[in-house]
Amino acid sequence: MRLVIFEPENFRNFFPIAHLRPTFALRCGASLLYEKTIRNHPGLPVSMFCRDSLTETFAGDMPPGCSLNELATLENDLLIINGNLLIGEWMLESHGPEAVGVTADGEVLYARISRTTAASLPRKNIHSFLAAVAANLPRREIMDMNLLRWQ
């Protein structure tokens, strides 16, 4: 199982503070958003996906052992989490049936995907992959998760 944290397409809502860093690398309280996610899913290898323009800049700030914008890492059993999801004391279970959690307007919050399904989906970029995930997996509309949408 691999933990995947992605930057959603609404990153411009966080400008100017997210101009030079992914939204999941913004500080919220004592820690960064991605640190909260990783802390709540210990022991999983981590892949992060952000805007291509930030790859070189953010690569030096990543935790050791994490990969950045490597589409080949999507060929595993995956727990994918929206980087703007405010993780608290709760934790998404990494094991369970394949599913995708979405907001009322269809934005992906999380997805649990098997290696077999992941291998059959297009991987042009993370957002095309997520669109295919949302179209092909059972959907759950989620109302009680805190998703940051603006700075």
C-alpha positions as a Python dict, from the first residue, in 0.01 Angstrom:
ca = {
    (1, 'M'): (0, 0, 0),
    (2, 'R'): (129, 345, -94),
    (3, 'L'): (3, 677, 42),
    (4, 'V'): (-45, 939, -231),
    (5, 'I'): (-100, 1305, -140),
    (6, 'F'): (-204, 1532, -425),
    (7, 'E'): (-246, 1905, -471),
    (8, 'P'): (-595, 1979, -603),
    (9, 'E'): (-651, 2202, -902),
    (10, 'N'): (-787, 2492, -694),
    (11, 'F'): (-434, 2595, -579),
    (12, 'R'): (-490, 2950, -708),
    (13, 'N'): (-740, 3003, -425),
    (14, 'F'): (-438, 2999, -192),
    (15, 'F'): (-230, 3262, -372),
    (16, 'P'): (-12, 3443, -279),
    (17, 'I'): (91, 3210, 8),
    (18, 'A'): (90, 2902, -218),
    (19, 'H'): (266, 3068, -509),
    (20, 'L'): (600, 2898, -434),
    (21, 'R'): (482, 2585, -250),
    (22, 'P'): (213, 2321, -293),
    (23, 'T'): (-104, 2379, -94),
    (24, 'F'): (-38, 2060, 104),
    (25, 'A'): (289, 2220, 224),
    (26, 'L'): (108, 2510, 391),
    (27, 'R'): (126, 2536, 768),
    (28, 'C'): (-194, 2474, 958),
    (29, 'G'): (-135, 2502, 1330),
    (30, 'A'): (192, 2350, 1445),
    (31, 'S'): (254, 2136, 1136),
    (32, 'L'): (221, 2129, 758),
    (33, 'L'): (-88, 1973, 601),
    (34, 'Y'): (108, 1685, 449),
    (35, 'E'): (280, 1616, 783),
    (36, 'K'): (-61, 1561, 944),
    (37, 'T'): (-157, 1315, 671),
    (38, 'I'): (170, 1120, 691),
    (39, 'R'): (156, 1111, 1072),
    (40, 'N'): (-191, 955, 1059),
    (41, 'H'): (-81, 685, 814),
    (42, 'P'): (252, 566, 957),
    (43, 'G'): (468, 313, 781),
    (44, 'L'): (331, 371, 430),
    (45, 'P'): (568, 480, 152),
    (46, 'V'): (463, 827, 34),
    (47, 'S'): (423, 985, -309),
    (48, 'M'): (328, 1349, -354),
    (49, 'F'): (191, 1524, -661),
    (50, 'C'): (195, 1900, -711),
    (51, 'R'): (212, 2151, -996),
    (52, 'D'): (494, 2074, -1238),
    (53, 'S'): (630, 2425, -1193),
    (54, 'L'): (704, 2350, -825),
    (55, 'T'): (876, 2015, -871),
    (56, 'E'): (1231, 2147, -861),
    (57, 'T'): (1162, 2395, -579),
    (58, 'F'): (970, 2159, -350),
    (59, 'A'): (1191, 1853, -407),
    (60, 'G'): (1446, 1989, -160),
    (61, 'D'): (1185, 2035, 115),
    (62, 'M'): (1027, 1692, 99),
    (63, 'P'): (1059, 1438, 377),
    (64, 'P'): (1323, 1170, 312),
    (65, 'G'): (1204, 875, 108),
    (66, 'C'): (908, 1050, -54),
    (67, 'S'): (870, 1067, -430),
    (68, 'L'): (743, 1373, -613),
    (69, 'N'): (536, 1373, -933),
    (70, 'E'): (640, 1019, -1028),
    (71, 'L'): (348, 863, -1215),
    (72, 'A'): (513, 519, -1198),
    (73, 'T'): (435, 510, -823),
    (74, 'L'): (64, 485, -912),
    (75, 'E'): (114, 118, -1003),
    (76, 'N'): (59, -7, -645),
    (77, 'D'): (-228, -55, -403),
    (78, 'L'): (-304, 308, -325),
    (79, 'L'): (-457, 527, -58),
    (80, 'I'): (-492, 865, -228),
    (81, 'I'): (-569, 1171, -15),
    (82, 'N'): (-647, 1526, -122),
    (83, 'G'): (-365, 1742, 16),
    (84, 'N'): (-611, 2010, 124),
    (85, 'L'): (-796, 1771, 352),
    (86, 'L'): (-749, 1877, 712),
    (87, 'I'): (-654, 1557, 892),
    (88, 'G'): (-737, 1556, 1261),
    (89, 'E'): (-750, 1268, 1506),
    (90, 'W'): (-939, 1049, 1256),
    (91, 'M'): (-764, 837, 1001),
    (92, 'L'): (-876, 685, 672),
    (93, 'E'): (-824, 312, 679),
    (94, 'S'): (-562, 213, 426),
    (95, 'H'): (-713, -132, 378),
    (96, 'G'): (-1068, -190, 268),
    (97, 'P'): (-1283, -205, -42),
    (98, 'E'): (-1207, 10, -343),
    (99, 'A'): (-1395, 338, -316),
    (100, 'V'): (-1366, 707, -386),
    (101, 'G'): (-1492, 974, -146),
    (102, 'V'): (-1612, 1292, -312),
    (103, 'T'): (-1768, 1621, -209),
    (104, 'A'): (-2120, 1714, -320),
    (105, 'D'): (-1968, 1891, -623),
    (106, 'G'): (-1756, 1587, -720),
    (107, 'E'): (-1413, 1690, -590),
    (108, 'V'): (-1207, 1385, -488),
    (109, 'L'): (-1128, 1372, -115),
    (110, 'Y'): (-976, 1025, -103),
    (111, 'A'): (-962, 699, -292),
    (112, 'R'): (-864, 345, -207),
    (113, 'I'): (-750, 158, -519),
    (114, 'S'): (-612, -190, -583),
    (115, 'R'): (-298, -243, -787),
    (116, 'T'): (-503, -416, -1060),
    (117, 'T'): (-743, -125, -1100),
    (118, 'A'): (-464, 133, -1082),
    (119, 'A'): (-278, -44, -1364),
    (120, 'S'): (-583, -21, -1590),
    (121, 'L'): (-633, 357, -1552),
    (122, 'P'): (-471, 629, -1767),
    (123, 'R'): (-173, 805, -1608),
    (124, 'K'): (-119, 1112, -1825),
    (125, 'N'): (-105, 1320, -1505),
    (126, 'I'): (-244, 1294, -1153),
    (127, 'H'): (-565, 1480, -1237),
    (128, 'S'): (-652, 1260, -1535),
    (129, 'F'): (-580, 959, -1315),
    (130, 'L'): (-814, 1094, -1043),
    (131, 'A'): (-1087, 1166, -1299),
    (132, 'A'): (-1065, 804, -1414),
    (133, 'V'): (-1072, 687, -1052),
    (134, 'A'): (-1387, 890, -983),
    (135, 'A'): (-1552, 754, -1299),
    (136, 'N'): (-1466, 388, -1238),
    (137, 'L'): (-1487, 325, -863),
    (138, 'P'): (-1787, 316, -629),
    (139, 'R'): (-1848, 673, -507),
    (140, 'R'): (-1933, 787, -157),
    (141, 'E'): (-2049, 1144, -108),
    (142, 'I'): (-1874, 1275, 203),
    (143, 'M'): (-2013, 1563, 403),
    (144, 'D'): (-1817, 1555, 729),
    (145, 'M'): (-1452, 1603, 624),
    (146, 'N'): (-1282, 1941, 649),
    (147, 'L'): (-1152, 2039, 307),
    (148, 'L'): (-962, 2367, 286),
    (149, 'R'): (-1078, 2562, -19),
    (150, 'W'): (-940, 2914, 46),
    (151, 'Q'): (-649, 3061, 239),
}
